[in-house]
Short mmCIF file of C-alpha atoms and ligand atoms in Angstrom, two decimals:
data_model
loop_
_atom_site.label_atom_id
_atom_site.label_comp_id
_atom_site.label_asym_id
_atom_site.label_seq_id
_atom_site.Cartn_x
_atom_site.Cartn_y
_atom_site.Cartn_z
CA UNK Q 1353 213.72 157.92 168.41
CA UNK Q 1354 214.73 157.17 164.62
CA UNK Q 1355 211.92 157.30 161.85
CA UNK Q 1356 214.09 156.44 158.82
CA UNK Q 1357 213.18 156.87 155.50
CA UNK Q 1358 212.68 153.21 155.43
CA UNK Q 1359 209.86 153.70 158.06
CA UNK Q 1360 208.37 156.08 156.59
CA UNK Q 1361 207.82 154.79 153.08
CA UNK Q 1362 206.65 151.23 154.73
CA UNK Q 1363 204.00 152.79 156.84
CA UNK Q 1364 203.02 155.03 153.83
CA UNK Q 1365 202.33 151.34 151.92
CA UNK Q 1366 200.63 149.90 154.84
CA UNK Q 1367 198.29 152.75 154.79
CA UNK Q 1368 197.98 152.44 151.15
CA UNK Q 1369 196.83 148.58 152.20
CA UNK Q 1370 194.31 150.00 154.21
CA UNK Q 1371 192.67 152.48 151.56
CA UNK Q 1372 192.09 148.88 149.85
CA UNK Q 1373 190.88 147.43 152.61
CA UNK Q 1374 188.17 150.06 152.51
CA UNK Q 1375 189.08 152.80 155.40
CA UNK Q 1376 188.33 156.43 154.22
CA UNK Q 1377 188.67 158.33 156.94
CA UNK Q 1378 191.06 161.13 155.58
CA UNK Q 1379 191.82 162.37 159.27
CA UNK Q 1380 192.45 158.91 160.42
CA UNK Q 1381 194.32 157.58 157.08
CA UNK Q 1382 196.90 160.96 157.72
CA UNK Q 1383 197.35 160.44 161.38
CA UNK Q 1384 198.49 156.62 160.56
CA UNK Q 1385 200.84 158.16 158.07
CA UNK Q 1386 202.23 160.08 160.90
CA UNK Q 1387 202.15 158.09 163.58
CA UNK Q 1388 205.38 156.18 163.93
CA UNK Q 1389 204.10 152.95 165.01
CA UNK Q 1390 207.71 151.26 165.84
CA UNK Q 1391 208.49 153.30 168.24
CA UNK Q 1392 205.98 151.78 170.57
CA UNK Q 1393 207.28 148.00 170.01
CA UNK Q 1394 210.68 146.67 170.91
CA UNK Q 1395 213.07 147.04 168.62
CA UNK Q 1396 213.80 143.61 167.59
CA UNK Q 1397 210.53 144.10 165.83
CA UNK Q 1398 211.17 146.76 163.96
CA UNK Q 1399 211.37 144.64 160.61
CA UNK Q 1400 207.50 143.73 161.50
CA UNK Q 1401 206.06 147.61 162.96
CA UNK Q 1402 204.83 147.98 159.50
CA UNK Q 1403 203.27 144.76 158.44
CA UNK Q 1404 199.30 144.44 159.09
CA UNK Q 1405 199.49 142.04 161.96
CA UNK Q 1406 199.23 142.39 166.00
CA UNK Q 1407 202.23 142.07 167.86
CA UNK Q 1408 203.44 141.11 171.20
CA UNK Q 1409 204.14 143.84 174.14
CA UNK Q 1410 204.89 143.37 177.42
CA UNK Q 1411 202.88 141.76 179.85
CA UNK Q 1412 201.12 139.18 177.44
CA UNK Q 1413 199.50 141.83 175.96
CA UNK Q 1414 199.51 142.99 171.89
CA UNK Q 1415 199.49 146.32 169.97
CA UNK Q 1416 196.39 145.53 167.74
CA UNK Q 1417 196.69 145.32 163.95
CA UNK Q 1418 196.66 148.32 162.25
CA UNK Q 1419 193.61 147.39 160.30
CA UNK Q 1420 191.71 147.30 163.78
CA UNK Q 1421 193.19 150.65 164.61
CA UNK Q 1422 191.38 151.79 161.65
CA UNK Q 1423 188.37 149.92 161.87
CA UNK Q 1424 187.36 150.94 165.21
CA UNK Q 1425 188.62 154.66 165.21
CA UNK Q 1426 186.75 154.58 161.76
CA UNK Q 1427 183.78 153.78 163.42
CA UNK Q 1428 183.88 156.47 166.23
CA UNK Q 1429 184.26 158.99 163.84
CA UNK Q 1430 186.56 161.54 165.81
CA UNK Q 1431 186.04 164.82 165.37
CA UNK Q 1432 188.43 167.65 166.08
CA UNK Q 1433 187.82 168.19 170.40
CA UNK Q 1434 185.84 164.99 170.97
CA UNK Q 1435 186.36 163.78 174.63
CA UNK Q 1436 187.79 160.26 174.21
CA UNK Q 1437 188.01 157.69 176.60
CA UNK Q 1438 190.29 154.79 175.62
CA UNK Q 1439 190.02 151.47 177.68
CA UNK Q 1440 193.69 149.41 177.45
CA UNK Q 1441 196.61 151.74 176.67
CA UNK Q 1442 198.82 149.04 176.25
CA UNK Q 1443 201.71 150.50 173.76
CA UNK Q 1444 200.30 154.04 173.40
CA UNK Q 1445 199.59 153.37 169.72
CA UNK Q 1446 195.60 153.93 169.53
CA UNK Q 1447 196.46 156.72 172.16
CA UNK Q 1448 198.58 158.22 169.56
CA UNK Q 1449 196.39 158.22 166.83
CA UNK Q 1450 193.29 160.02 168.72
CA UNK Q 1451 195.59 162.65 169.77
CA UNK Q 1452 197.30 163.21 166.32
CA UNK Q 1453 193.40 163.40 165.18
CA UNK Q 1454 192.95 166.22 167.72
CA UNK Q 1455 190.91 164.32 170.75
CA UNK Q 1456 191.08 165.33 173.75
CA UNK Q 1457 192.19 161.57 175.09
CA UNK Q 1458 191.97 160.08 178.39
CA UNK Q 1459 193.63 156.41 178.55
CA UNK Q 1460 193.58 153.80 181.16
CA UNK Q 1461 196.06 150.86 181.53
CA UNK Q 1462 195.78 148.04 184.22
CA UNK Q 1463 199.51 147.15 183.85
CA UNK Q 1464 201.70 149.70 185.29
CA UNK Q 1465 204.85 148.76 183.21
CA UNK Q 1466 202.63 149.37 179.71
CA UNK Q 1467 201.40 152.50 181.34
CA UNK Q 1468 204.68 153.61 182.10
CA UNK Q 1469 206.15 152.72 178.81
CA UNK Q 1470 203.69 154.04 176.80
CA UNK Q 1471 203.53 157.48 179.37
CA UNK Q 1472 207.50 157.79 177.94
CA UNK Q 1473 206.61 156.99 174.22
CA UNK Q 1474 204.12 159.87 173.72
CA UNK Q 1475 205.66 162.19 175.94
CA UNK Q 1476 208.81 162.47 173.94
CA UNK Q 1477 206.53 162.20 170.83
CA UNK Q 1478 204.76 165.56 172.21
CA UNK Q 1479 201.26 164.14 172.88
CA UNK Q 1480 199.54 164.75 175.91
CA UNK Q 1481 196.75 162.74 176.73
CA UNK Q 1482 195.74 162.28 180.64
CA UNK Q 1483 196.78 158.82 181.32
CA UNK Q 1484 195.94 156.60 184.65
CA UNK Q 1485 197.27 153.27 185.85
CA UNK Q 1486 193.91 151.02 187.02
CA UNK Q 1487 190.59 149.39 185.84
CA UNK Q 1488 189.22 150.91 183.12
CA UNK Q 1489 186.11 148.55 182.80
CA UNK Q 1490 184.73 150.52 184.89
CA UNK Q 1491 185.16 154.18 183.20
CA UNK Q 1492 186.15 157.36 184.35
CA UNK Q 1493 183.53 158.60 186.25
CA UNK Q 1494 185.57 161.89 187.46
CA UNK Q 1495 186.00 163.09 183.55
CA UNK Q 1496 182.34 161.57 182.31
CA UNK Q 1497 180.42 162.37 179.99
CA UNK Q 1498 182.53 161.08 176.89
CA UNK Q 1499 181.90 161.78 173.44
CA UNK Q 1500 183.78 158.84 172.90
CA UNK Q 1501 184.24 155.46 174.66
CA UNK Q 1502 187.02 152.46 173.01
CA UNK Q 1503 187.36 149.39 174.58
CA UNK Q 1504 190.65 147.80 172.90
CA UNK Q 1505 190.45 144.29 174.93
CA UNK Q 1506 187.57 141.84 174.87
CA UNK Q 1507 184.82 142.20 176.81
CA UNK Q 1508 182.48 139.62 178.17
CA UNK Q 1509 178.98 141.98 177.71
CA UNK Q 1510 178.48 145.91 177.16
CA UNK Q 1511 180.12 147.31 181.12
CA UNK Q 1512 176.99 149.71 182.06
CA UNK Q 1513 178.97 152.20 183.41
CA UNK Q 1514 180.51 152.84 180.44
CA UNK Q 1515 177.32 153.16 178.42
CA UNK Q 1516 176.38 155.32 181.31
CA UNK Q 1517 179.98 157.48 180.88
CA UNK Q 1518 178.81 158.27 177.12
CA UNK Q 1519 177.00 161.87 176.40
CA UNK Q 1520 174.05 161.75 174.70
CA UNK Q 1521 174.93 161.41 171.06
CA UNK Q 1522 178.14 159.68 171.83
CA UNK Q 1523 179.40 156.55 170.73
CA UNK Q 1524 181.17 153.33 172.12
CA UNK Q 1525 182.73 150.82 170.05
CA UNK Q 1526 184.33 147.90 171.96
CA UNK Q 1527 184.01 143.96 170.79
CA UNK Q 1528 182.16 141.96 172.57
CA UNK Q 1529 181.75 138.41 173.06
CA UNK Q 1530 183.77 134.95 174.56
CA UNK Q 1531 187.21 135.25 175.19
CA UNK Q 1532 187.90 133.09 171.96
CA UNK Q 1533 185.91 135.35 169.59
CA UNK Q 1534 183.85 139.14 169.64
CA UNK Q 1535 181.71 140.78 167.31
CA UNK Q 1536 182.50 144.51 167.02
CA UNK Q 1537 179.68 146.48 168.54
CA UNK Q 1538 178.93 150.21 167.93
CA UNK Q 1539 176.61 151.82 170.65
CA UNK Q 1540 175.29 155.10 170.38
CA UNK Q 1541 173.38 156.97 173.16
CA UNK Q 1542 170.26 158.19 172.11
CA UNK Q 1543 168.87 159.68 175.27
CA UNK Q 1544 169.64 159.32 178.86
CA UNK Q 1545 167.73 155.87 179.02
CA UNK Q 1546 168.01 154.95 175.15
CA UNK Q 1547 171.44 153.11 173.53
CA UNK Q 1548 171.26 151.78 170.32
CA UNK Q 1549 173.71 148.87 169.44
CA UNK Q 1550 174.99 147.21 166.50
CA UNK Q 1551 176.91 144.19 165.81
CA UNK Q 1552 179.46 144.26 163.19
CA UNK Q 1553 182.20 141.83 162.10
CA UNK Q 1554 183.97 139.37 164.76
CA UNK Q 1555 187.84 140.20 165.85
CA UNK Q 1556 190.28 138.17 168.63
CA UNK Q 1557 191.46 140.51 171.36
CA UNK Q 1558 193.34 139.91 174.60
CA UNK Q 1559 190.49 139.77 177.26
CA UNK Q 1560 189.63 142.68 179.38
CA UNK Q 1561 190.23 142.15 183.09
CA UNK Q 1562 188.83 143.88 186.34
CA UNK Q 1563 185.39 144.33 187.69
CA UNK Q 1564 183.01 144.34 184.07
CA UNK Q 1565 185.58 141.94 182.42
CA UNK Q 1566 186.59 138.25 182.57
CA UNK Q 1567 186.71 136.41 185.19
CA UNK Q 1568 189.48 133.13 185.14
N1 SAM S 1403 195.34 150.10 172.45
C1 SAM S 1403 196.54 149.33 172.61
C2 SAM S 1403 197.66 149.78 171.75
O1 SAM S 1403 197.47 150.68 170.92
O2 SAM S 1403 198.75 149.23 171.89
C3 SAM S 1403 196.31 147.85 172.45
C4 SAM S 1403 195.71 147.30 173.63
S1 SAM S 1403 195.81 145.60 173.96
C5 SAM S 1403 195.01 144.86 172.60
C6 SAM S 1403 194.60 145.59 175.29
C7 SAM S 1403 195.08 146.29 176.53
O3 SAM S 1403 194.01 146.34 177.47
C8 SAM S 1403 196.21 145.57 177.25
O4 SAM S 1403 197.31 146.43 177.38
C9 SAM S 1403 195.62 145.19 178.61
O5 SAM S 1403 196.56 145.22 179.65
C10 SAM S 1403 194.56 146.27 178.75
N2 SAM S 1403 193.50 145.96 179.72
C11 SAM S 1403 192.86 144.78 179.94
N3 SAM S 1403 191.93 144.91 180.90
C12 SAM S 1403 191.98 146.21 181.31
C13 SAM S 1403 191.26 146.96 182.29
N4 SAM S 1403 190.30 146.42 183.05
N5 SAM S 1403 191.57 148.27 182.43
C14 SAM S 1403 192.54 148.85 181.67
N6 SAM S 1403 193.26 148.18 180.74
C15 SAM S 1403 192.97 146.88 180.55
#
């Protein structure tokens, strides 16, 4: 588990890149400084961990671009204890990132090789989130309410019982839309029967799967 000096000063640029790009979250902008995103790819990527692309993972899946990372964690806007519920593990990055901001994180992965990848990766990077191996579209009912819901694969409409999972005053972000094309949406639970949702700007993720995702 090398993070070179060469890492280091290429994910200090890419976060530079992101500053421009117009993410301001000083929590967020330090945990991507720390976080050492190649270690959750395969090393004959290392040359890429730092650019500002996707790349592939096992399984057909991706580890989203680092501006997405920022864009949707911006938009949660994690706070020191939050209850986080993260929807597609996939490498452990995003996981990594809400724990380095000091969530309390609870990740689900459908693929059990990702899950138990990404179960090694942050254990030996000392982060402890509660991890489980199944469908996340349909929450975590045992551990609701969340202060925080992510969704990091496409989904085909808003699952209800995630909006359901949220506490009141919590917030979902999770993009929504075909399988081609999503718009970012940001829900926030106003009162037990009340969400509020905006649409923001349109992203390409791997579909989600299982009961509230797509079905092909
Ligand atoms: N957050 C990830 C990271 O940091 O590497 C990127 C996730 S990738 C874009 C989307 C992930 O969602 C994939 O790993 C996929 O297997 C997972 N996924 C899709 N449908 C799912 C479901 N119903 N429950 C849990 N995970 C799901």
């Amino acid at each position: 588990m090398i993070d070179s000096f060469k890492h280091k000063g290429l994910r200090s640029r890419l976060v530079d890149s992101l500053v421009e790009k117009g993410i301001a979250d000083e929590k967020l902008l330090a945990a991507m400084r720390k976080v050492p995103r190649h270690l959750f790819i395969e090393n004959a990527l290392d040359d890429a961990a730092y650019e500002d692309r996707p790349l592939p993972i096992a399984e057909n899946q991706t580890i989203s671009q680092p501006y997405t990372v920022a864009y949707q964690t911006s938009l949660l806007q994690i706070k020191k204890g939050h209850k986080v519920l993260e929807i597609g593990t996939g490498s452990g990055y995003q996981c990594a990132i809400l724990c380095e901001m000091q969530a309390k994180v609870f990740t689900i992965e459908t693929h059990r090789n990702l899950y138990i990848q990404a179960q090694r990766v942050l254990a030996e990077l000392d982060y402890a989130p509660t991890m489980r191996c199944g469908d996340g579209s349909i929450g975590w009912e045992e551990h609701a309410a969340f202060d925080r819901i992510l969704v990091t694969a496409a989904c085909p409409s808003i699952p209800d019982p995630l909006k359901k999972q949220l506490a009141i005053g919590g917030k979902l972000v999770l993009p929504v839309g075909t399988a081609d094309m999503q718009e970012m949406c940001l829900v926030t639970r106003k009162s037990g029967q009340e969400w509020e949702i905006k649409r923001l700007d349109k992203f390409r993720f791997v579909p989600l799967t299982g009961k509230n995702g797509f079905k092909f």
